[in-house]
mmCIF file of C-alpha atoms in Angstrom:
data_model
loop_
_atom_site.group_PDB
_atom_site.id
_atom_site.type_symbol
_atom_site.label_atom_id
_atom_site.label_comp_id
_atom_site.label_asym_id
_atom_site.label_seq_id
_atom_site.Cartn_x
_atom_site.Cartn_y
_atom_site.Cartn_z
ATOM 1 C CA GLY E 1 0.000 0.000 0.000
ATOM 2 C CA ALA E 2 0.903 3.677 -0.213
ATOM 3 C CA VAL E 3 3.290 5.012 2.416
ATOM 4 C CA VAL E 4 3.230 8.379 4.113
ATOM 5 C CA SER E 5 6.102 9.455 6.318
ATOM 6 C CA GLN E 6 6.424 12.214 8.868
ATOM 7 C CA HIS E 7 9.462 13.888 10.294
ATOM 8 C CA PRO E 8 10.307 14.305 13.067
ATOM 9 C CA SER E 9 8.504 11.634 15.034
ATOM 10 C CA ARG E 10 9.072 13.489 18.286
ATOM 11 C CA VAL E 11 10.117 17.054 18.989
ATOM 12 C CA ILE E 12 10.540 19.047 22.160
ATOM 13 C CA CYS E 13 10.832 22.795 21.858
ATOM 14 C CA LYS E 14 10.807 25.814 24.111
ATOM 15 C CA SER E 15 7.874 28.151 24.343
ATOM 16 C CA GLY E 16 8.075 30.926 21.756
ATOM 17 C CA THR E 17 10.019 28.975 19.155
ATOM 18 C CA SER E 18 8.701 27.602 15.861
ATOM 19 C CA VAL E 19 8.622 23.966 14.812
ATOM 20 C CA LYS E 20 8.316 22.510 11.325
ATOM 21 C CA ILE E 21 6.773 19.104 10.680
ATOM 22 C CA GLU E 22 7.152 17.394 7.308
ATOM 23 C CA CYS E 23 4.714 15.025 5.665
ATOM 24 C CA ARG E 24 5.846 13.060 2.606
ATOM 25 C CA SER E 25 4.106 10.651 0.285
ATOM 26 C CA LEU E 26 6.861 8.181 -0.499
ATOM 27 C CA ASP E 27 5.650 6.217 -3.502
ATOM 28 C CA PHE E 28 2.811 8.267 -4.895
ATOM 29 C CA GLN E 29 1.904 11.860 -5.607
ATOM 30 C CA ALA E 30 -0.556 13.755 -3.465
ATOM 31 C CA THR E 31 -2.045 17.025 -4.646
ATOM 32 C CA THR E 32 -3.996 17.112 -1.407
ATOM 33 C CA MET E 33 -2.904 16.274 2.103
ATOM 34 C CA PHE E 34 -4.695 16.647 5.400
ATOM 35 C CA TRP E 35 -3.371 17.725 8.784
ATOM 36 C CA TYR E 36 -4.951 16.478 11.980
ATOM 37 C CA ARG E 37 -4.383 17.082 15.656
ATOM 38 C CA GLN E 38 -5.050 14.502 18.330
ATOM 39 C CA PHE E 39 -5.181 15.081 22.061
ATOM 40 C CA PRO E 40 -4.496 12.203 24.457
ATOM 41 C CA LYS E 41 -7.184 9.545 24.370
ATOM 42 C CA GLN E 42 -9.269 11.556 21.929
ATOM 43 C CA SER E 43 -10.150 11.317 18.281
ATOM 44 C CA LEU E 44 -8.541 13.154 15.388
ATOM 45 C CA MET E 45 -9.516 16.730 14.680
ATOM 46 C CA LEU E 46 -9.066 17.994 11.139
ATOM 47 C CA MET E 47 -7.030 21.185 11.151
ATOM 48 C CA ALA E 48 -6.569 21.972 7.495
ATOM 49 C CA THR E 49 -6.450 20.694 3.950
ATOM 50 C CA SER E 50 -3.134 21.251 2.215
ATOM 51 C CA ASN E 51 -3.352 21.878 -1.537
ATOM 52 C CA GLU E 52 -0.333 21.632 -3.814
ATOM 53 C CA GLY E 53 0.354 24.956 -5.488
ATOM 54 C CA SER E 54 -2.344 26.883 -3.656
ATOM 55 C CA LYS E 55 -3.328 28.079 -0.209
ATOM 56 C CA ALA E 56 -4.362 25.647 2.459
ATOM 57 C CA THR E 57 -7.971 25.475 3.589
ATOM 58 C CA TYR E 58 -8.302 25.773 7.352
ATOM 59 C CA GLU E 59 -11.095 24.422 9.520
ATOM 60 C CA GLN E 60 -13.115 26.774 11.652
ATOM 61 C CA GLY E 61 -11.274 27.790 14.792
ATOM 62 C CA VAL E 62 -7.793 26.938 13.506
ATOM 63 C CA GLU E 63 -5.489 29.945 13.372
ATOM 64 C CA LYS E 64 -3.900 30.334 9.949
ATOM 65 C CA ASP E 65 -1.029 32.453 11.243
ATOM 66 C CA LYS E 66 -0.351 29.995 14.037
ATOM 67 C CA PHE E 67 -0.274 26.867 11.929
ATOM 68 C CA LEU E 68 1.427 27.623 8.630
ATOM 69 C CA ILE E 69 0.967 25.045 5.908
ATOM 70 C CA ASN E 70 3.003 24.822 2.727
ATOM 71 C CA HIS E 71 2.507 22.240 -0.009
ATOM 72 C CA ALA E 72 5.429 23.000 -2.267
ATOM 73 C CA SER E 73 5.551 19.753 -4.231
ATOM 74 C CA LEU E 74 3.399 16.753 -5.079
ATOM 75 C CA THR E 75 5.053 14.695 -2.356
ATOM 76 C CA LEU E 76 5.667 17.150 0.474
ATOM 77 C CA SER E 77 3.515 19.212 2.801
ATOM 78 C CA THR E 78 4.848 21.026 5.841
ATOM 79 C CA LEU E 79 3.134 22.279 8.974
ATOM 80 C CA THR E 80 4.922 24.975 10.946
ATOM 81 C CA VAL E 81 3.731 25.718 14.455
ATOM 82 C CA THR E 82 4.779 29.302 15.021
ATOM 83 C CA SER E 83 5.526 30.817 18.414
ATOM 84 C CA ALA E 84 4.652 27.546 20.076
ATOM 85 C CA HIS E 85 3.097 27.466 23.536
ATOM 86 C CA PRO E 86 2.518 24.553 25.922
ATOM 87 C CA GLU E 87 -1.117 24.314 24.809
ATOM 88 C CA ASP E 88 0.138 23.483 21.311
ATOM 89 C CA SER E 89 1.594 20.248 22.669
ATOM 90 C CA SER E 90 -0.189 17.459 20.867
ATOM 91 C CA PHE E 91 0.066 14.579 18.405
ATOM 92 C CA TYR E 92 0.023 15.906 14.845
ATOM 93 C CA ILE E 93 -0.840 13.496 12.030
ATOM 94 C CA CYS E 94 -0.974 13.994 8.289
ATOM 95 C CA SER E 95 -2.728 11.929 5.662
ATOM 96 C CA ALA E 96 -3.019 11.749 1.913
ATOM 97 C CA PRO E 97 -5.505 10.111 -0.440
ATOM 98 C CA GLY E 98 -3.953 7.052 -2.008
ATOM 99 C CA PRO E 99 -3.518 6.338 -5.718
ATOM 100 C CA ALA E 100 -7.119 5.109 -5.864
ATOM 101 C CA GLY E 101 -8.367 8.508 -4.803
ATOM 102 C CA PHE E 102 -10.263 9.832 -1.818
ATOM 103 C CA TYR E 103 -11.818 6.471 -0.967
ATOM 104 C CA GLU E 104 -8.585 5.505 0.690
ATOM 105 C CA GLN E 105 -6.520 7.610 3.007
ATOM 106 C CA TYR E 106 -3.046 6.801 4.217
ATOM 107 C CA PHE E 107 -1.783 8.267 7.428
ATOM 108 C CA GLY E 108 1.677 9.172 8.533
ATOM 109 C CA PRO E 109 2.998 7.792 11.829
ATOM 110 C CA GLY E 110 2.423 11.104 13.585
ATOM 111 C CA THR E 111 4.615 13.684 15.290
ATOM 112 C CA ARG E 112 4.557 14.136 19.055
ATOM 113 C CA LEU E 113 5.154 17.815 19.841
ATOM 114 C CA THR E 114 5.961 18.862 23.378
ATOM 115 C CA VAL E 115 6.350 22.560 24.149
ATOM 116 C CA THR E 116 8.071 23.338 27.429
ATOM 117 C CA THR W 1 -18.806 20.382 16.177
ATOM 118 C CA GLN W 2 -18.487 16.592 16.298
ATOM 119 C CA LEU W 3 -20.584 15.206 13.471
ATOM 120 C CA LEU W 4 -19.964 11.533 14.143
ATOM 121 C CA GLU W 5 -20.770 9.971 17.499
ATOM 122 C CA GLN W 6 -19.380 6.564 18.302
ATOM 123 C CA SER W 7 -20.661 4.202 20.953
ATOM 124 C CA PRO W 8 -19.556 2.815 23.199
ATOM 125 C CA GLN W 9 -16.630 5.076 24.086
ATOM 126 C CA PHE W 10 -14.849 2.325 25.974
ATOM 127 C CA LEU W 11 -15.209 -1.420 25.865
ATOM 128 C CA SER W 12 -13.359 -4.068 27.815
ATOM 129 C CA ILE W 13 -14.202 -7.663 26.969
ATOM 130 C CA GLN W 14 -12.837 -11.158 27.319
ATOM 131 C CA GLU W 15 -11.167 -12.990 24.481
ATOM 132 C CA GLY W 16 -13.703 -14.861 22.390
ATOM 133 C CA GLU W 17 -16.596 -12.475 22.950
ATOM 134 C CA ASN W 18 -18.405 -10.622 20.191
ATOM 135 C CA LEU W 19 -18.888 -6.871 20.069
ATOM 136 C CA THR W 20 -20.433 -4.121 17.963
ATOM 137 C CA VAL W 21 -19.308 -0.535 17.650
ATOM 138 C CA TYR W 22 -21.686 2.086 16.308
ATOM 139 C CA CYS W 23 -21.012 5.269 14.394
ATOM 140 C CA ASN W 24 -23.969 7.644 14.110
ATOM 141 C CA SER W 25 -24.633 10.996 12.522
ATOM 142 C CA SER W 26 -27.489 13.203 11.442
ATOM 143 C CA SER W 27 -25.559 14.013 8.273
ATOM 144 C CA VAL W 28 -25.332 12.047 5.060
ATOM 145 C CA PHE W 29 -21.898 10.917 3.962
ATOM 146 C CA SER W 30 -20.761 9.984 0.494
ATOM 147 C CA SER W 31 -18.468 7.345 1.988
ATOM 148 C CA LEU W 32 -17.351 6.155 5.384
ATOM 149 C CA GLN W 33 -14.150 4.582 6.562
ATOM 150 C CA TRP W 34 -13.133 2.605 9.622
ATOM 151 C CA TYR W 35 -9.657 2.785 11.086
ATOM 152 C CA ARG W 36 -7.756 1.206 13.944
ATOM 153 C CA GLN W 37 -5.086 3.142 15.744
ATOM 154 C CA GLU W 38 -2.367 1.893 18.067
ATOM 155 C CA PRO W 39 -0.888 4.232 20.725
ATOM 156 C CA GLY W 40 1.676 6.611 19.267
ATOM 157 C CA GLU W 41 0.941 5.652 15.676
ATOM 158 C CA GLY W 42 -1.204 6.911 12.841
ATOM 159 C CA PRO W 43 -4.572 5.272 12.073
ATOM 160 C CA VAL W 44 -4.610 2.309 9.717
ATOM 161 C CA LEU W 45 -7.454 1.987 7.227
ATOM 162 C CA LEU W 46 -9.608 -1.119 7.705
ATOM 163 C CA VAL W 47 -12.387 -0.590 5.173
ATOM 164 C CA THR W 48 -14.262 1.954 3.062
ATOM 165 C CA VAL W 49 -18.013 1.656 2.512
ATOM 166 C CA VAL W 50 -19.694 3.688 -0.169
ATOM 167 C CA THR W 51 -23.154 2.345 -0.964
ATOM 168 C CA GLY W 52 -26.103 2.599 1.435
ATOM 169 C CA GLY W 53 -26.787 -0.812 2.964
ATOM 170 C CA GLU W 54 -23.375 -2.110 1.972
ATOM 171 C CA VAL W 55 -21.845 -4.877 4.062
ATOM 172 C CA LYS W 56 -18.149 -5.729 3.940
ATOM 173 C CA LYS W 57 -16.302 -8.459 5.744
ATOM 174 C CA LEU W 58 -12.661 -8.528 6.686
ATOM 175 C CA LYS W 59 -11.906 -11.853 8.396
ATOM 176 C CA ARG W 60 -13.675 -11.565 11.795
ATOM 177 C CA LEU W 61 -14.726 -7.950 11.199
ATOM 178 C CA THR W 62 -18.045 -7.065 9.553
ATOM 179 C CA PHE W 63 -18.776 -3.507 8.510
ATOM 180 C CA GLN W 64 -22.165 -2.139 7.527
ATOM 181 C CA PHE W 65 -23.149 1.210 6.058
ATOM 182 C CA GLY W 66 -26.665 2.373 6.891
ATOM 183 C CA ASP W 67 -29.261 2.550 4.137
ATOM 184 C CA ALA W 68 -29.435 6.333 4.462
ATOM 185 C CA ARG W 69 -25.629 6.622 4.632
ATOM 186 C CA LYS W 70 -25.844 8.383 8.004
ATOM 187 C CA ASP W 71 -24.556 5.601 10.214
ATOM 188 C CA SER W 72 -22.335 2.560 10.257
ATOM 189 C CA SER W 73 -21.448 -0.354 12.478
ATOM 190 C CA LEU W 74 -18.434 -2.550 13.056
ATOM 191 C CA HIS W 75 -18.971 -6.051 14.431
ATOM 192 C CA ILE W 76 -16.099 -8.171 15.666
ATOM 193 C CA THR W 77 -16.620 -11.885 16.119
ATOM 194 C CA ALA W 78 -14.582 -13.855 18.637
ATOM 195 C CA ALA W 79 -12.411 -10.922 19.675
ATOM 196 C CA GLN W 80 -8.724 -11.502 20.253
ATOM 197 C CA PRO W 81 -6.174 -9.505 22.277
ATOM 198 C CA GLY W 82 -4.669 -8.341 18.983
ATOM 199 C CA ASP W 83 -7.920 -6.485 18.279
ATOM 200 C CA THR W 84 -7.149 -4.084 21.131
ATOM 201 C CA GLY W 85 -6.908 -0.484 19.984
ATOM 202 C CA LEU W 86 -8.754 2.708 19.198
ATOM 203 C CA TYR W 87 -11.398 2.256 16.498
ATOM 204 C CA LEU W 88 -12.340 5.327 14.529
ATOM 205 C CA CYS W 89 -14.984 5.912 11.918
ATOM 206 C CA ALA W 90 -14.550 8.775 9.470
ATOM 207 C CA GLY W 91 -17.158 10.158 7.124
ATOM 208 C CA ALA W 92 -16.511 11.970 3.876
ATOM 209 C CA ARG W 93 -18.703 14.854 2.849
ATOM 210 C CA ALA W 94 -18.103 15.688 -0.784
ATOM 211 C CA SER W 95 -19.211 19.274 -0.535
ATOM 212 C CA GLY W 96 -16.607 21.709 -1.763
ATOM 213 C CA THR W 97 -13.316 20.303 -0.566
ATOM 214 C CA TYR W 98 -13.454 16.539 -0.139
ATOM 215 C CA LYS W 99 -12.429 15.739 3.431
ATOM 216 C CA TYR W 100 -12.999 13.200 6.164
ATOM 217 C CA ILE W 101 -14.380 14.013 9.605
ATOM 218 C CA PHE W 102 -13.550 11.568 12.360
ATOM 219 C CA GLY W 103 -15.874 10.077 14.923
ATOM 220 C CA THR W 104 -15.377 10.324 18.667
ATOM 221 C CA GLY W 105 -13.595 6.964 18.839
ATOM 222 C CA THR W 106 -14.100 3.660 20.640
ATOM 223 C CA ARG W 107 -11.320 2.314 22.780
ATOM 224 C CA LEU W 108 -11.396 -1.485 22.834
ATOM 225 C CA LYS W 109 -9.468 -3.716 25.179
ATOM 226 C CA VAL W 110 -9.606 -7.459 24.753
ATOM 227 C CA LEU W 111 -8.400 -9.425 27.739
ATOM 228 C CA ALA W 112 -6.710 -12.792 27.314
#
């Protein structure tokens, strides 16, 4: 099946700094990728849809200037958490529709962000 | 706003028992997926159902999509400890940008 990778898998940063998380589709192209956030023992919350070559579409309540998304190529989307605060600590997961289209989604392994 | 409610939220059963997880919404979805997630990992797709009334089987797992495409169920027969995990349903609403909204999740623990 299609593989999606994320980097880093874990990151610890100090409050006020910015952190970049990468999401790559390894063996297929993805014009669209999705970014989710997951709090402990909770479900996934869709943050934004990343579109290759155009602006990301953010869900209601998600700050665009806080969570910067760039989809510069057909295999890479990045999420930058700017001026991170402890409340931004979470599990961030990306996904991409597989080669068969939107009926199948492949998820990355997630990135655990801890802001101290 | 959580569009998809799953029940039960938590379930702890003995090995060999059967169980059903429900995923309900007041909205219509063009397709619905079920995932299982292990701690610290991304969700893994189990199945996609598209047609109202559709039933799919994956070994001991049976998935059903409601006739009105508003709800779905996952039935596990003779549960095993390896079935332990977080089960998530996700509905796709093809209005504007195609995207999946996740359910509230069901945490299953199967005891040996």
